[in-house]
Amino acid sequence: MSHVGLRQRDARAIAEIGRLRFSPLSLVGGRGNRLIEEGGRAVLDLSGSAGPALLGYGHPAIVEAVEKSIRNMAGASLLLYPNEPAVSLAEKLLAVTPGEGERRVWFGHSGSDANDCALRVLAAATGRPRFISFIGSYHGNLSGSMGISGHTAMTHTLPRPGVLLLPYPDPYRPRFSAEAVLSMLDYQFETTCPPHQVAAVFIEPMMSDGGLIVPPPGFLKALQERCRRHGIKIVVDEVKVGLARSGLMHCFEHEGLTPDMVVFGKALGGGLPLSAVVGPKEIMDHAAAFALLTTAGNPVATAAGGAVLKAIEDERLPGRSARIGTLFAEGLRALAGRHEIIGEVRGRGLAVGVDLVVNRDTREPVPATTTAKIIYRCYELGAALTYVGLKANVLEFMPPLTLTADDAAEGVAIVDQAIADVMAGKVSDADVASFMMW
Ligand SMILES: *Cc1c(COP(=O)(O)O)cnc(C)c1O
């Protein structure tokens, strides 16, 4: 009988509704900035497993913290008893997250449940039923968080009633300028979306799954001012681009935002399931038994979270992300001289996107097959990455912040070769048919 590989077993056992596969990469291990493929090949990870692998794989600080915590487990839940790692992490999050007044922390397992929690508690505590978010935004895949998301991959599910989805101004494809969006918001406030009905606006300080879009300078700050005038709370979703990835501790700092609530996820657990909401005491203490997840805040996941925050400080990861991110983006930008398909390289720190176009003048996005082929070829050449964007035309780079300058150069060389090979027709449509995901 022939050997049945992980990929076939995956296809037979794992539900399609819970997976995105961008290449045949199947994993048996990981160390540092490399993923170990079934068969033993080490692949350079430029995906960060979609964000959580902020410190790569098997980082000694996380291993040590988790080992210590699981050997002497202080319970398995934060519901019934406080535990040291969870309380310490909450204290630390309060210390590193700017904000005024008394605040409290809620722990969950994923960015989705954290956005759900923020949404529900804001609606209940303010008595306001409406929310504002953006077309292209991704806030999660649970009922609540999905209901305020605006990604085109989610049109299978209706938005939450009363949600106002605004365009996110895109400087590269300026169909709606910052001024136009603000004017649309003013008009909505004057007409069918009375601002006193709006509890909060959910903001991605850089739109990530919607296409790695850095907002035009001043846009988010102007939006914040308009909302504050009406008592609308500012919620910043830092799940993907927060915690040092953007080159600053918090991505919202680039935009001059002063959020009422901040949502953390992905990187916070360093690969373990962990999310958090930091918000005003009067909202976060709204009611008892309001957002209880039994194993959330368990001492193992929160010990990992503590190790992540400590490593961000000890290894000065914001500065490192800015430095290596600049190197990496410059390397990718230099490829534009050889490859017409590269329309723009953008991002902040080690959150980098490469926007692929059919034509640099019209900026028409390439078809998803082209993006998928480049990712497939990168996989063959030894690097893992994914794509994002409402037209599936943006290569997404979210590597571990432990990426070295050599790793960055290796990644750029692989992308260079992969684009050349795809343009030369070395990858077929059939090769990527099962890797075009969203
Ligand atoms: C991934 C993501 C989420 C959801 O996080 P999960 O851990 O997948 O539940 C929420 N917001 C943003 C911005 C994300 O990128």
PDB file of N, CA, C and O in Angstrom, residues 134-169:
ATOM      1  N   PHE A 134     -15.354  48.571   8.247  1.00  0.00           N
ATOM      2  CA  PHE A 134     -14.932  48.883   6.882  1.00  0.00           C
ATOM      3  C   PHE A 134     -15.127  47.741   5.904  1.00  0.00           C
ATOM      4  O   PHE A 134     -14.946  46.563   6.261  1.00  0.00           O
ATOM      5  N   ILE A 135     -15.435  48.092   4.682  1.00  0.00           N
ATOM      6  CA  ILE A 135     -15.413  47.117   3.595  1.00  0.00           C
ATOM      7  C   ILE A 135     -13.970  46.636   3.467  1.00  0.00           C
ATOM      8  O   ILE A 135     -13.050  47.450   3.408  1.00  0.00           O
ATOM      9  N   GLY A 136     -13.785  45.336   3.468  1.00  0.00           N
ATOM     10  CA  GLY A 136     -12.428  44.774   3.388  1.00  0.00           C
ATOM     11  C   GLY A 136     -11.889  44.367   4.743  1.00  0.00           C
ATOM     12  O   GLY A 136     -10.883  43.674   4.823  1.00  0.00           O
ATOM     13  N   SER A 137     -12.571  44.779   5.828  1.00  0.00           N
ATOM     14  CA  SER A 137     -12.022  44.455   7.151  1.00  0.00           C
ATOM     15  C   SER A 137     -12.280  42.997   7.511  1.00  0.00           C
ATOM     16  O   SER A 137     -13.243  42.383   7.049  1.00  0.00           O
ATOM     17  N   TYR A 138     -11.403  42.456   8.337  1.00  0.00           N
ATOM     18  CA  TYR A 138     -11.569  41.093   8.843  1.00  0.00           C
ATOM     19  C   TYR A 138     -11.445  41.150  10.352  1.00  0.00           C
ATOM     20  O   TYR A 138     -10.378  41.449  10.880  1.00  0.00           O
ATOM     21  N   HIS A 139     -12.556  40.882  11.044  1.00  0.00           N
ATOM     22  CA  HIS A 139     -12.520  40.906  12.507  1.00  0.00           C
ATOM     23  C   HIS A 139     -12.767  39.533  13.112  1.00  0.00           C
ATOM     24  O   HIS A 139     -12.800  39.406  14.335  1.00  0.00           O
ATOM     25  N   GLY A 140     -12.952  38.521  12.282  1.00  0.00           N
ATOM     26  CA  GLY A 140     -13.080  37.184  12.837  1.00  0.00           C
ATOM     27  C   GLY A 140     -14.136  36.349  12.144  1.00  0.00           C
ATOM     28  O   GLY A 140     -14.817  36.820  11.228  1.00  0.00           O
ATOM     29  N   ASN A 141     -14.253  35.123  12.611  1.00  0.00           N
ATOM     30  CA  ASN A 141     -15.115  34.144  11.951  1.00  0.00           C
ATOM     31  C   ASN A 141     -16.130  33.528  12.906  1.00  0.00           C
ATOM     32  O   ASN A 141     -16.604  32.423  12.673  1.00  0.00           O
ATOM     33  N   LEU A 142     -16.480  34.220  13.982  1.00  0.00           N
ATOM     34  CA  LEU A 142     -17.606  33.810  14.818  1.00  0.00           C
ATOM     35  C   LEU A 142     -18.768  34.757  14.497  1.00  0.00           C
ATOM     36  O   LEU A 142     -18.546  35.828  13.910  1.00  0.00           O
ATOM     37  N   SER A 143     -19.958  34.381  14.936  1.00  0.00           N
ATOM     38  CA  SER A 143     -21.145  35.139  14.481  1.00  0.00           C
ATOM     39  C   SER A 143     -20.990  36.646  14.660  1.00  0.00           C
ATOM     40  O   SER A 143     -21.238  37.410  13.727  1.00  0.00           O
ATOM     41  N   GLY A 144     -20.575  37.073  15.852  1.00  0.00           N
ATOM     42  CA  GLY A 144     -20.483  38.504  16.108  1.00  0.00           C
ATOM     43  C   GLY A 144     -19.395  39.170  15.296  1.00  0.00           C
ATOM     44  O   GLY A 144     -19.636  40.144  14.578  1.00  0.00           O
ATOM     45  N   SER A 145     -18.187  38.629  15.391  1.00  0.00           N
ATOM     46  CA  SER A 145     -17.055  39.259  14.718  1.00  0.00           C
ATOM     47  C   SER A 145     -17.205  39.188  13.196  1.00  0.00           C
ATOM     48  O   SER A 145     -16.782  40.092  12.470  1.00  0.00           O
ATOM     49  N   MET A 146     -17.843  38.125  12.720  1.00  0.00           N
ATOM     50  CA  MET A 146     -18.079  38.009  11.290  1.00  0.00           C
ATOM     51  C   MET A 146     -19.096  39.048  10.832  1.00  0.00           C
ATOM     52  O   MET A 146     -18.984  39.619   9.752  1.00  0.00           O
ATOM     53  N   GLY A 147     -20.048  39.313  11.710  1.00  0.00           N
ATOM     54  CA  GLY A 147     -21.123  40.241  11.375  1.00  0.00           C
ATOM     55  C   GLY A 147     -20.688  41.686  11.234  1.00  0.00           C
ATOM     56  O   GLY A 147     -21.427  42.516  10.705  1.00  0.00           O
ATOM     57  N   ILE A 148     -19.477  42.006  11.724  1.00  0.00           N
ATOM     58  CA  ILE A 148     -18.974  43.379  11.537  1.00  0.00           C
ATOM     59  C   ILE A 148     -17.776  43.383  10.597  1.00  0.00           C
ATOM     60  O   ILE A 148     -17.043  44.360  10.516  1.00  0.00           O
ATOM     61  N   SER A 149     -17.549  42.263   9.917  1.00  0.00           N
ATOM     62  CA  SER A 149     -16.437  42.206   8.966  1.00  0.00           C
ATOM     63  C   SER A 149     -16.942  42.542   7.570  1.00  0.00           C
ATOM     64  O   SER A 149     -18.122  42.403   7.284  1.00  0.00           O
ATOM     65  N   GLY A 150     -16.018  42.946   6.720  1.00  0.00           N
ATOM     66  CA  GLY A 150     -16.436  43.343   5.374  1.00  0.00           C
ATOM     67  C   GLY A 150     -15.593  42.710   4.291  1.00  0.00           C
ATOM     68  O   GLY A 150     -15.414  43.272   3.221  1.00  0.00           O
ATOM     69  N   HIS A 151     -15.059  41.524   4.590  1.00  0.00           N
ATOM     70  CA  HIS A 151     -14.220  40.859   3.585  1.00  0.00           C
ATOM     71  C   HIS A 151     -15.099  40.197   2.523  1.00  0.00           C
ATOM     72  O   HIS A 151     -16.144  39.632   2.849  1.00  0.00           O
ATOM     73  N   THR A 152     -14.653  40.252   1.284  1.00  0.00           N
ATOM     74  CA  THR A 152     -15.459  39.679   0.201  1.00  0.00           C
ATOM     75  C   THR A 152     -15.609  38.167   0.347  1.00  0.00           C
ATOM     76  O   THR A 152     -16.556  37.587  -0.184  1.00  0.00           O
ATOM     77  N   ALA A 153     -14.684  37.533   1.082  1.00  0.00           N
ATOM     78  CA  ALA A 153     -14.788  36.086   1.278  1.00  0.00           C
ATOM     79  C   ALA A 153     -15.920  35.737   2.242  1.00  0.00           C
ATOM     80  O   ALA A 153     -16.202  34.574   2.480  1.00  0.00           O
ATOM     81  N   MET A 154     -16.590  36.733   2.813  1.00  0.00           N
ATOM     82  CA  MET A 154     -17.625  36.458   3.820  1.00  0.00           C
ATOM     83  C   MET A 154     -19.015  36.819   3.359  1.00  0.00           C
ATOM     84  O   MET A 154     -19.940  36.924   4.171  1.00  0.00           O
ATOM     85  N   THR A 155     -19.177  37.008   2.057  1.00  0.00           N
ATOM     86  CA  THR A 155     -20.503  37.405   1.590  1.00  0.00           C
ATOM     87  C   THR A 155     -21.502  36.258   1.723  1.00  0.00           C
ATOM     88  O   THR A 155     -22.690  36.441   1.492  1.00  0.00           O
ATOM     89  N   HIS A 156     -21.007  35.063   2.113  1.00  0.00           N
ATOM     90  CA  HIS A 156     -21.926  33.945   2.376  1.00  0.00           C
ATOM     91  C   HIS A 156     -22.767  34.189   3.627  1.00  0.00           C
ATOM     92  O   HIS A 156     -23.750  33.512   3.865  1.00  0.00           O
ATOM     93  N   THR A 157     -22.348  35.166   4.464  1.00  0.00           N
ATOM     94  CA  THR A 157     -23.063  35.426   5.718  1.00  0.00           C
ATOM     95  C   THR A 157     -23.444  36.899   5.757  1.00  0.00           C
ATOM     96  O   THR A 157     -22.627  37.761   5.435  1.00  0.00           O
ATOM     97  N   LEU A 158     -24.686  37.174   6.156  1.00  0.00           N
ATOM     98  CA  LEU A 158     -25.127  38.566   6.172  1.00  0.00           C
ATOM     99  C   LEU A 158     -24.462  39.330   7.309  1.00  0.00           C
ATOM    100  O   LEU A 158     -24.206  38.772   8.372  1.00  0.00           O
ATOM    101  N   PRO A 159     -24.201  40.628   7.081  1.00  0.00           N
ATOM    102  CA  PRO A 159     -23.662  41.435   8.178  1.00  0.00           C
ATOM    103  C   PRO A 159     -24.684  41.585   9.301  1.00  0.00           C
ATOM    104  O   PRO A 159     -25.873  41.350   9.108  1.00  0.00           O
ATOM    105  N   ARG A 160     -24.213  41.967  10.458  1.00  0.00           N
ATOM    106  CA  ARG A 160     -25.088  42.245  11.598  1.00  0.00           C
ATOM    107  C   ARG A 160     -26.016  43.414  11.250  1.00  0.00           C
ATOM    108  O   ARG A 160     -25.563  44.411  10.677  1.00  0.00           O
ATOM    109  N   PRO A 161     -27.285  43.326  11.595  1.00  0.00           N
ATOM    110  CA  PRO A 161     -28.182  44.447  11.305  1.00  0.00           C
ATOM    111  C   PRO A 161     -27.666  45.722  11.976  1.00  0.00           C
ATOM    112  O   PRO A 161     -27.201  45.671  13.118  1.00  0.00           O
ATOM    113  N   GLY A 162     -27.738  46.822  11.261  1.00  0.00           N
ATOM    114  CA  GLY A 162     -27.310  48.092  11.843  1.00  0.00           C
ATOM    115  C   GLY A 162     -25.838  48.398  11.670  1.00  0.00           C
ATOM    116  O   GLY A 162     -25.357  49.421  12.149  1.00  0.00           O
ATOM    117  N   VAL A 163     -25.111  47.524  10.963  1.00  0.00           N
ATOM    118  CA  VAL A 163     -23.697  47.815  10.728  1.00  0.00           C
ATOM    119  C   VAL A 163     -23.549  48.731   9.516  1.00  0.00           C
ATOM    120  O   VAL A 163     -24.193  48.516   8.491  1.00  0.00           O
ATOM    121  N   LEU A 164     -22.737  49.747   9.676  1.00  0.00           N
ATOM    122  CA  LEU A 164     -22.413  50.620   8.554  1.00  0.00           C
ATOM    123  C   LEU A 164     -21.005  50.280   8.080  1.00  0.00           C
ATOM    124  O   LEU A 164     -20.043  50.424   8.838  1.00  0.00           O
ATOM    125  N   LEU A 165     -20.909  49.777   6.859  1.00  0.00           N
ATOM    126  CA  LEU A 165     -19.594  49.445   6.286  1.00  0.00           C
ATOM    127  C   LEU A 165     -19.149  50.602   5.398  1.00  0.00           C
ATOM    128  O   LEU A 165     -19.832  50.948   4.438  1.00  0.00           O
ATOM    129  N   LEU A 166     -18.008  51.188   5.743  1.00  0.00           N
ATOM    130  CA  LEU A 166     -17.460  52.276   4.938  1.00  0.00           C
ATOM    131  C   LEU A 166     -16.309  51.757   4.081  1.00  0.00           C
ATOM    132  O   LEU A 166     -15.609  50.825   4.485  1.00  0.00           O
ATOM    133  N   PRO A 167     -16.053  52.377   2.928  1.00  0.00           N
ATOM    134  CA  PRO A 167     -14.841  52.013   2.185  1.00  0.00           C
ATOM    135  C   PRO A 167     -13.606  52.404   3.003  1.00  0.00           C
ATOM    136  O   PRO A 167     -13.640  53.386   3.744  1.00  0.00           O
ATOM    137  N   TYR A 168     -12.551  51.609   2.897  1.00  0.00           N
ATOM    138  CA  TYR A 168     -11.273  51.926   3.549  1.00  0.00           C
ATOM    139  C   TYR A 168     -10.428  52.593   2.484  1.00  0.00           C
ATOM    140  O   TYR A 168     -10.104  51.973   1.471  1.00  0.00           O
ATOM    141  N   PRO A 169     -10.098  53.865   2.659  1.00  0.00           N
ATOM    142  CA  PRO A 169      -9.389  54.546   1.568  1.00  0.00           C
ATOM    143  C   PRO A 169      -8.054  53.870   1.253  1.00  0.00           C
ATOM    144  O   PRO A 169      -7.283  53.572   2.156  1.00  0.00           O
TER     145      PRO A 169
END
